[in-house]
Short mmCIF file of N, CA and C in Angstrom, two decimals:
data_model
loop_
_atom_site.label_atom_id
_atom_site.label_comp_id
_atom_site.label_asym_id
_atom_site.label_seq_id
_atom_site.Cartn_x
_atom_site.Cartn_y
_atom_site.Cartn_z
N MET U 1 21.28 4.38 -9.20
CA MET U 1 20.00 3.99 -8.65
C MET U 1 20.06 2.58 -8.09
N ASN U 2 20.84 1.68 -8.68
CA ASN U 2 20.92 0.31 -8.17
C ASN U 2 21.39 0.26 -6.73
N ARG U 3 22.29 1.18 -6.35
CA ARG U 3 22.76 1.21 -4.96
C ARG U 3 21.61 1.54 -4.01
N LEU U 4 20.74 2.44 -4.40
CA LEU U 4 19.57 2.78 -3.59
C LEU U 4 18.64 1.58 -3.47
N HIS U 5 18.48 0.82 -4.53
CA HIS U 5 17.56 -0.32 -4.53
C HIS U 5 17.94 -1.41 -3.55
N ILE U 6 19.20 -1.50 -3.15
CA ILE U 6 19.61 -2.55 -2.22
C ILE U 6 19.56 -2.10 -0.77
N THR U 7 19.25 -0.84 -0.52
CA THR U 7 19.11 -0.37 0.86
C THR U 7 17.70 -0.63 1.35
N VAL U 8 17.53 -0.62 2.66
CA VAL U 8 16.19 -0.82 3.24
C VAL U 8 15.24 0.26 2.74
N ASP U 9 15.72 1.51 2.67
CA ASP U 9 14.85 2.62 2.27
C ASP U 9 14.47 2.56 0.80
N GLY U 10 15.32 2.04 -0.05
CA GLY U 10 15.05 2.07 -1.49
C GLY U 10 14.57 0.77 -2.08
N LEU U 11 14.49 -0.29 -1.27
CA LEU U 11 14.14 -1.60 -1.79
C LEU U 11 12.80 -1.61 -2.52
N GLY U 12 11.83 -0.88 -2.02
CA GLY U 12 10.51 -0.85 -2.64
C GLY U 12 10.49 -0.18 -4.00
N LEU U 13 11.50 0.65 -4.27
CA LEU U 13 11.55 1.34 -5.56
C LEU U 13 11.98 0.42 -6.70
N LYS U 14 12.62 -0.69 -6.36
CA LYS U 14 13.19 -1.58 -7.38
C LYS U 14 12.13 -2.02 -8.39
N GLN U 15 10.90 -2.28 -7.93
CA GLN U 15 9.84 -2.76 -8.82
C GLN U 15 8.83 -1.68 -9.18
N HIS U 16 9.10 -0.46 -8.79
CA HIS U 16 8.16 0.65 -8.99
C HIS U 16 7.74 0.81 -10.44
N SER U 17 8.68 0.65 -11.36
CA SER U 17 8.38 0.87 -12.77
C SER U 17 7.55 -0.25 -13.39
N LEU U 18 7.37 -1.38 -12.69
CA LEU U 18 6.58 -2.48 -13.24
C LEU U 18 5.09 -2.19 -13.28
N THR U 19 4.64 -1.23 -12.49
CA THR U 19 3.22 -0.90 -12.43
C THR U 19 3.03 0.56 -12.82
N SER U 20 2.54 0.78 -14.02
CA SER U 20 2.42 2.15 -14.52
C SER U 20 1.44 2.98 -13.70
N SER U 21 0.45 2.35 -13.07
CA SER U 21 -0.54 3.11 -12.30
C SER U 21 0.08 3.77 -11.07
N ASN U 22 1.28 3.31 -10.64
CA ASN U 22 1.96 3.96 -9.52
C ASN U 22 2.30 5.40 -9.84
N ASN U 23 2.41 5.70 -11.12
CA ASN U 23 2.87 7.01 -11.53
C ASN U 23 1.74 7.94 -11.96
N ASN U 24 0.50 7.56 -11.75
CA ASN U 24 -0.64 8.33 -12.22
C ASN U 24 -1.28 9.16 -11.10
N LEU U 25 -0.49 9.98 -10.45
CA LEU U 25 -1.05 10.84 -9.41
C LEU U 25 -1.73 12.05 -10.03
N PRO U 26 -2.84 12.50 -9.44
CA PRO U 26 -3.53 13.69 -9.97
C PRO U 26 -2.83 14.97 -9.48
N TYR U 27 -1.63 15.21 -9.98
CA TYR U 27 -0.81 16.32 -9.49
C TYR U 27 -1.53 17.67 -9.53
N ASP U 28 -2.37 17.89 -10.54
CA ASP U 28 -3.04 19.18 -10.67
C ASP U 28 -4.10 19.40 -9.60
N LYS U 29 -4.48 18.37 -8.84
CA LYS U 29 -5.51 18.50 -7.81
C LYS U 29 -4.93 18.51 -6.40
N LEU U 30 -3.60 18.47 -6.28
CA LEU U 30 -2.96 18.40 -4.98
C LEU U 30 -2.44 19.77 -4.55
N THR U 31 -2.47 20.01 -3.24
CA THR U 31 -1.81 21.21 -2.72
C THR U 31 -0.31 20.94 -2.72
N SER U 32 0.48 21.95 -2.51
CA SER U 32 1.93 21.78 -2.46
C SER U 32 2.34 20.80 -1.38
N LYS U 33 1.71 20.91 -0.21
CA LYS U 33 2.02 20.01 0.90
C LYS U 33 1.67 18.57 0.55
N GLU U 34 0.49 18.35 -0.05
CA GLU U 34 0.09 17.00 -0.44
C GLU U 34 1.03 16.43 -1.50
N PHE U 35 1.45 17.29 -2.43
CA PHE U 35 2.38 16.85 -3.48
C PHE U 35 3.69 16.37 -2.86
N LEU U 36 4.23 17.13 -1.92
CA LEU U 36 5.48 16.73 -1.27
C LEU U 36 5.29 15.45 -0.46
N GLN U 37 4.14 15.29 0.20
CA GLN U 37 3.87 14.06 0.95
C GLN U 37 3.82 12.86 0.00
N CYS U 38 3.21 13.03 -1.17
CA CYS U 38 3.17 11.95 -2.16
C CYS U 38 4.58 11.58 -2.63
N LEU U 39 5.40 12.60 -2.86
CA LEU U 39 6.78 12.32 -3.26
C LEU U 39 7.53 11.54 -2.18
N HIS U 40 7.31 11.89 -0.92
CA HIS U 40 7.96 11.16 0.17
C HIS U 40 7.52 9.71 0.20
N VAL U 41 6.23 9.46 0.00
CA VAL U 41 5.74 8.09 0.00
C VAL U 41 6.30 7.33 -1.20
N HIS U 42 6.22 7.92 -2.40
CA HIS U 42 6.67 7.24 -3.61
C HIS U 42 8.17 7.01 -3.64
N SER U 43 8.93 7.85 -2.98
CA SER U 43 10.39 7.68 -2.97
C SER U 43 10.88 6.96 -1.72
N SER U 44 9.96 6.48 -0.91
CA SER U 44 10.29 5.79 0.35
C SER U 44 11.16 6.65 1.26
N SER U 45 10.86 7.93 1.34
CA SER U 45 11.68 8.81 2.17
C SER U 45 10.88 9.50 3.28
N LEU U 46 9.82 8.86 3.76
CA LEU U 46 9.08 9.40 4.89
C LEU U 46 9.97 9.42 6.13
N TYR U 47 9.82 10.44 6.93
CA TYR U 47 10.58 10.51 8.18
C TYR U 47 10.13 9.36 9.09
N ASN U 48 11.08 8.70 9.72
CA ASN U 48 10.76 7.69 10.73
C ASN U 48 11.94 7.57 11.68
N ASN U 49 11.70 6.99 12.83
CA ASN U 49 12.73 6.93 13.87
C ASN U 49 13.93 6.07 13.48
N VAL U 50 13.71 5.00 12.71
CA VAL U 50 14.83 4.17 12.28
C VAL U 50 15.76 4.98 11.38
N ARG U 51 15.18 5.72 10.43
CA ARG U 51 16.00 6.55 9.54
C ARG U 51 16.70 7.64 10.33
N ALA U 52 16.00 8.29 11.23
CA ALA U 52 16.59 9.38 12.01
C ALA U 52 17.73 8.88 12.89
N SER U 53 17.65 7.63 13.37
CA SER U 53 18.69 7.11 14.25
C SER U 53 20.02 6.94 13.53
N ARG U 54 20.00 6.83 12.22
CA ARG U 54 21.24 6.66 11.46
C ARG U 54 22.10 7.90 11.47
N THR U 55 21.47 9.05 11.62
CA THR U 55 22.23 10.31 11.59
C THR U 55 22.61 10.79 12.98
N SER U 56 22.13 10.10 14.01
CA SER U 56 22.42 10.50 15.38
C SER U 56 23.85 10.08 15.75
N THR U 57 24.59 10.99 16.36
CA THR U 57 25.96 10.67 16.76
C THR U 57 26.03 10.20 18.20
N ARG U 58 24.97 10.40 18.95
CA ARG U 58 24.95 10.00 20.36
C ARG U 58 24.09 8.75 20.53
N THR U 59 24.63 7.75 21.18
CA THR U 59 23.92 6.48 21.37
C THR U 59 22.58 6.66 22.05
N GLU U 60 22.50 7.53 23.05
CA GLU U 60 21.24 7.69 23.78
C GLU U 60 20.14 8.32 22.94
N ASN U 61 20.48 8.93 21.79
CA ASN U 61 19.48 9.54 20.92
C ASN U 61 18.93 8.56 19.89
N ARG U 62 19.37 7.33 19.90
CA ARG U 62 18.97 6.38 18.87
C ARG U 62 17.70 5.62 19.25
N ASN U 63 16.66 6.35 19.50
CA ASN U 63 15.38 5.74 19.83
C ASN U 63 14.66 5.38 18.53
N THR U 64 14.45 4.10 18.29
CA THR U 64 13.76 3.68 17.08
C THR U 64 12.33 3.24 17.36
N ARG U 65 11.89 3.30 18.61
CA ARG U 65 10.57 2.83 19.02
C ARG U 65 9.47 3.72 18.45
N CYS U 66 8.37 3.08 18.03
CA CYS U 66 7.19 3.80 17.55
C CYS U 66 6.37 4.26 18.76
N ASP U 67 5.66 5.36 18.62
CA ASP U 67 4.80 5.86 19.69
C ASP U 67 3.72 4.84 20.07
N SER U 68 3.38 3.94 19.15
CA SER U 68 2.36 2.93 19.43
C SER U 68 2.91 1.76 20.25
N GLY U 69 4.23 1.78 20.53
CA GLY U 69 4.84 0.73 21.33
C GLY U 69 5.64 -0.28 20.54
N TYR U 70 5.54 -0.26 19.23
CA TYR U 70 6.30 -1.19 18.39
C TYR U 70 7.79 -0.87 18.50
N PRO U 71 8.66 -1.89 18.55
CA PRO U 71 10.08 -1.64 18.80
C PRO U 71 10.82 -0.86 17.72
N ALA U 72 10.39 -0.91 16.47
CA ALA U 72 11.13 -0.20 15.42
C ALA U 72 10.17 0.53 14.50
N GLN U 73 10.21 1.86 14.54
CA GLN U 73 9.34 2.66 13.68
C GLN U 73 10.02 2.83 12.32
N SER U 74 9.94 1.78 11.50
CA SER U 74 10.50 1.83 10.15
C SER U 74 9.41 2.23 9.17
N LEU U 75 9.80 2.47 7.94
CA LEU U 75 8.82 2.83 6.92
C LEU U 75 7.83 1.68 6.71
N GLY U 76 8.34 0.44 6.68
CA GLY U 76 7.45 -0.72 6.53
C GLY U 76 6.43 -0.81 7.65
N HIS U 77 6.87 -0.56 8.89
CA HIS U 77 5.95 -0.59 10.03
C HIS U 77 4.87 0.48 9.88
N ILE U 78 5.27 1.69 9.55
CA ILE U 78 4.31 2.80 9.42
C ILE U 78 3.26 2.49 8.36
N ILE U 79 3.70 2.01 7.21
CA ILE U 79 2.79 1.80 6.08
C ILE U 79 1.97 0.52 6.21
N GLN U 80 2.54 -0.53 6.84
CA GLN U 80 1.88 -1.83 6.84
C GLN U 80 1.15 -2.19 8.13
N THR U 81 1.69 -1.87 9.32
CA THR U 81 1.14 -2.46 10.53
C THR U 81 0.82 -1.50 11.67
N CYS U 82 1.28 -0.29 11.62
CA CYS U 82 1.11 0.63 12.75
C CYS U 82 -0.37 0.91 13.02
N SER U 83 -0.75 0.81 14.29
CA SER U 83 -2.14 1.07 14.65
C SER U 83 -2.52 2.53 14.42
N LYS U 84 -1.54 3.43 14.44
CA LYS U 84 -1.82 4.86 14.22
C LYS U 84 -2.18 5.17 12.77
N THR U 85 -1.78 4.31 11.84
CA THR U 85 -2.08 4.55 10.42
C THR U 85 -3.14 3.59 9.88
N HIS U 86 -3.79 2.84 10.76
CA HIS U 86 -4.76 1.83 10.34
C HIS U 86 -5.89 2.43 9.48
N ALA U 87 -6.47 3.52 9.91
CA ALA U 87 -7.60 4.11 9.16
C ALA U 87 -7.17 4.53 7.76
N THR U 88 -6.00 5.12 7.65
CA THR U 88 -5.49 5.55 6.35
C THR U 88 -5.22 4.34 5.46
N ARG U 89 -4.67 3.28 6.06
CA ARG U 89 -4.40 2.05 5.32
C ARG U 89 -5.71 1.45 4.78
N MET U 90 -6.75 1.46 5.60
CA MET U 90 -8.04 0.92 5.17
C MET U 90 -8.66 1.79 4.07
N ASP U 91 -8.50 3.10 4.18
CA ASP U 91 -8.99 4.00 3.12
C ASP U 91 -8.29 3.68 1.80
N ARG U 92 -6.98 3.44 1.87
CA ARG U 92 -6.21 3.10 0.66
C ARG U 92 -6.73 1.79 0.08
N HIS U 93 -6.93 0.78 0.92
CA HIS U 93 -7.47 -0.50 0.48
C HIS U 93 -8.81 -0.32 -0.22
N ASP U 94 -9.72 0.44 0.40
CA ASP U 94 -11.05 0.65 -0.15
C ASP U 94 -11.01 1.43 -1.46
N THR U 95 -10.11 2.40 -1.57
CA THR U 95 -9.97 3.17 -2.81
C THR U 95 -9.51 2.27 -3.94
N ILE U 96 -8.55 1.40 -3.66
CA ILE U 96 -8.06 0.47 -4.68
C ILE U 96 -9.15 -0.52 -5.07
N LEU U 97 -9.90 -1.01 -4.09
CA LEU U 97 -11.00 -1.93 -4.36
C LEU U 97 -12.04 -1.29 -5.27
N LYS U 98 -12.41 -0.05 -4.99
CA LYS U 98 -13.39 0.66 -5.82
C LYS U 98 -12.86 0.87 -7.25
N ALA U 99 -11.57 1.16 -7.37
CA ALA U 99 -10.97 1.36 -8.70
C ALA U 99 -11.00 0.06 -9.50
N ILE U 100 -10.71 -1.05 -8.86
CA ILE U 100 -10.77 -2.35 -9.54
C ILE U 100 -12.20 -2.66 -9.96
N ALA U 101 -13.16 -2.42 -9.07
CA ALA U 101 -14.56 -2.67 -9.39
C ALA U 101 -15.00 -1.82 -10.58
N LYS U 102 -14.65 -0.56 -10.58
CA LYS U 102 -15.01 0.34 -11.69
C LYS U 102 -14.39 -0.15 -13.00
N HIS U 103 -13.12 -0.56 -12.94
CA HIS U 103 -12.42 -1.07 -14.12
C HIS U 103 -13.15 -2.30 -14.68
N LEU U 104 -13.55 -3.21 -13.80
CA LEU U 104 -14.25 -4.41 -14.25
C LEU U 104 -15.64 -4.09 -14.80
N GLN U 105 -16.35 -3.17 -14.17
CA GLN U 105 -17.68 -2.78 -14.66
C GLN U 105 -17.60 -2.13 -16.04
N GLN U 106 -16.53 -1.38 -16.29
CA GLN U 106 -16.35 -0.79 -17.62
C GLN U 106 -16.12 -1.86 -18.68
N ARG U 107 -15.72 -3.03 -18.25
CA ARG U 107 -15.51 -4.16 -19.15
C ARG U 107 -16.68 -5.14 -19.10
N GLN U 108 -17.84 -4.64 -18.71
CA GLN U 108 -19.11 -5.37 -18.73
C GLN U 108 -19.20 -6.51 -17.71
N PHE U 109 -18.41 -6.47 -16.64
CA PHE U 109 -18.54 -7.46 -15.57
C PHE U 109 -19.62 -7.01 -14.60
N HIS U 110 -20.33 -7.96 -14.03
CA HIS U 110 -21.19 -7.71 -12.88
C HIS U 110 -20.26 -7.79 -11.67
N VAL U 111 -20.41 -6.89 -10.71
CA VAL U 111 -19.48 -6.84 -9.59
C VAL U 111 -20.24 -6.81 -8.26
N ALA U 112 -19.80 -7.64 -7.33
CA ALA U 112 -20.33 -7.61 -5.96
C ALA U 112 -19.15 -7.32 -5.03
N ILE U 113 -19.27 -6.25 -4.24
CA ILE U 113 -18.20 -5.89 -3.30
C ILE U 113 -18.57 -6.41 -1.92
N GLU U 114 -17.63 -7.14 -1.33
CA GLU U 114 -17.76 -7.74 0.00
C GLU U 114 -19.08 -8.50 0.19
N PRO U 115 -19.37 -9.43 -0.73
CA PRO U 115 -20.59 -10.23 -0.55
C PRO U 115 -20.40 -11.21 0.62
N ARG U 116 -21.46 -11.50 1.30
CA ARG U 116 -21.43 -12.46 2.42
C ARG U 116 -21.83 -13.82 1.85
N ILE U 117 -20.89 -14.76 1.88
CA ILE U 117 -21.12 -16.07 1.29
C ILE U 117 -21.15 -17.13 2.39
N PRO U 118 -22.33 -17.71 2.65
CA PRO U 118 -22.40 -18.76 3.69
C PRO U 118 -21.76 -20.05 3.17
N THR U 119 -20.92 -20.65 4.00
CA THR U 119 -20.31 -21.94 3.69
C THR U 119 -20.48 -22.84 4.92
N LYS U 120 -20.12 -24.11 4.79
CA LYS U 120 -20.23 -25.02 5.94
C LYS U 120 -19.26 -24.62 7.06
N ASP U 121 -18.22 -23.87 6.72
CA ASP U 121 -17.24 -23.41 7.71
C ASP U 121 -17.53 -22.01 8.24
N GLY U 122 -18.63 -21.40 7.82
CA GLY U 122 -18.98 -20.06 8.27
C GLY U 122 -19.10 -19.09 7.10
N ILE U 123 -19.34 -17.84 7.45
CA ILE U 123 -19.51 -16.80 6.43
C ILE U 123 -18.14 -16.41 5.87
N ARG U 124 -18.03 -16.34 4.56
CA ARG U 124 -16.82 -15.87 3.89
C ARG U 124 -17.16 -14.54 3.21
N ILE U 125 -16.24 -13.59 3.32
CA ILE U 125 -16.49 -12.26 2.75
C ILE U 125 -15.28 -11.84 1.92
N PRO U 126 -15.22 -12.26 0.66
CA PRO U 126 -14.13 -11.79 -0.20
C PRO U 126 -14.34 -10.31 -0.51
N ASP U 127 -13.29 -9.63 -0.86
CA ASP U 127 -13.42 -8.21 -1.19
C ASP U 127 -14.30 -7.99 -2.42
N LEU U 128 -14.14 -8.87 -3.42
CA LEU U 128 -14.82 -8.62 -4.68
C LEU U 128 -15.06 -9.93 -5.42
N ILE U 129 -16.26 -10.03 -5.99
CA ILE U 129 -16.56 -11.10 -6.95
C ILE U 129 -17.07 -10.41 -8.20
N ALA U 130 -16.51 -10.82 -9.34
CA ALA U 130 -16.93 -10.25 -10.63
C ALA U 130 -17.22 -11.41 -11.58
N TRP U 131 -18.22 -11.26 -12.43
CA TRP U 131 -18.57 -12.32 -13.36
C TRP U 131 -19.20 -11.75 -14.61
N LYS U 132 -19.00 -12.49 -15.69
CA LYS U 132 -19.71 -12.26 -16.95
C LYS U 132 -19.61 -13.53 -17.77
N GLU U 133 -20.67 -13.86 -18.43
CA GLU U 133 -20.77 -15.07 -19.24
C GLU U 133 -20.24 -16.27 -18.45
N ASP U 134 -19.20 -16.95 -18.93
CA ASP U 134 -18.70 -18.14 -18.24
C ASP U 134 -17.41 -17.88 -17.47
N LEU U 135 -17.17 -16.64 -17.09
CA LEU U 135 -15.95 -16.26 -16.37
C LEU U 135 -16.31 -15.63 -15.03
N ALA U 136 -15.66 -16.06 -13.97
CA ALA U 136 -15.88 -15.47 -12.64
C ALA U 136 -14.52 -15.19 -12.00
N ILE U 137 -14.47 -14.10 -11.24
CA ILE U 137 -13.24 -13.69 -10.55
C ILE U 137 -13.58 -13.45 -9.08
N CYS U 138 -12.83 -14.05 -8.19
CA CYS U 138 -12.96 -13.78 -6.76
C CYS U 138 -11.64 -13.18 -6.32
N SER U 139 -11.68 -12.00 -5.70
CA SER U 139 -10.44 -11.30 -5.38
C SER U 139 -10.46 -10.74 -3.96
N ASP U 140 -9.31 -10.78 -3.34
CA ASP U 140 -9.12 -10.13 -2.06
C ASP U 140 -7.97 -9.15 -2.24
N VAL U 141 -8.25 -7.88 -2.16
CA VAL U 141 -7.24 -6.84 -2.38
C VAL U 141 -6.24 -6.87 -1.24
N THR U 142 -4.97 -6.89 -1.59
CA THR U 142 -3.92 -6.91 -0.59
C THR U 142 -2.97 -5.76 -0.85
N ILE U 143 -2.75 -4.95 0.17
CA ILE U 143 -1.76 -3.90 0.08
C ILE U 143 -0.49 -4.51 0.66
N SER U 144 0.41 -4.91 -0.22
CA SER U 144 1.57 -5.67 0.22
C SER U 144 2.74 -4.76 0.59
N SER U 145 3.65 -5.33 1.31
CA SER U 145 4.87 -4.64 1.72
C SER U 145 5.67 -4.24 0.49
N ASP U 146 6.46 -3.19 0.62
CA ASP U 146 7.25 -2.75 -0.53
C ASP U 146 8.42 -3.67 -0.83
N ILE U 147 8.68 -4.67 0.01
CA ILE U 147 9.74 -5.62 -0.31
C ILE U 147 9.20 -6.90 -0.94
N ALA U 148 7.88 -6.96 -1.14
CA ALA U 148 7.29 -8.14 -1.76
C ALA U 148 7.62 -8.17 -3.25
N ILE U 149 7.71 -9.37 -3.81
CA ILE U 149 7.87 -9.53 -5.25
C ILE U 149 6.47 -9.34 -5.85
N LEU U 150 6.27 -8.26 -6.57
CA LEU U 150 4.93 -7.90 -7.02
C LEU U 150 4.28 -8.98 -7.87
N ASN U 151 5.01 -9.61 -8.77
CA ASN U 151 4.42 -10.63 -9.62
C ASN U 151 3.99 -11.84 -8.81
N ALA U 152 4.63 -12.11 -7.70
CA ALA U 152 4.26 -13.27 -6.88
C ALA U 152 2.95 -13.02 -6.13
N ASP U 153 2.67 -11.77 -5.80
CA ASP U 153 1.45 -11.45 -5.07
C ASP U 153 0.22 -11.35 -5.95
N HIS U 154 0.42 -11.18 -7.25
CA HIS U 154 -0.72 -10.99 -8.14
C HIS U 154 -1.09 -12.28 -8.80
#
């Protein structure tokens, strides 16, 4: 497995075991197709042009360009920046935000999602503010790249 972790395709798996919630998929509620798609995402094995170009024996077949115009359709591009996956990425962000809010509310926090906070520099809109007694939390949910050091982002 260590050999896989040092490749571009497997780098994101290196820290996968650090977050137990990564492994809590509702398998019993998924269709077979959805289950396989989840496995592809979790194992970093989604089809993409960069990966496909590695198996091509003819130079002219090595097109790595994304249909959106980006020069390299890699897994990182598809998941993080591609305009074609923007809506799905935002849905993922919102789902995670709602899960965090629910978790905090179960622990007796008051929660405000995307409050508009006027400041001298303009309106600020953090994803979430939670508070109880003398403790307050301001958070902006970030869906980070799979090559990020997870502990550094949290």
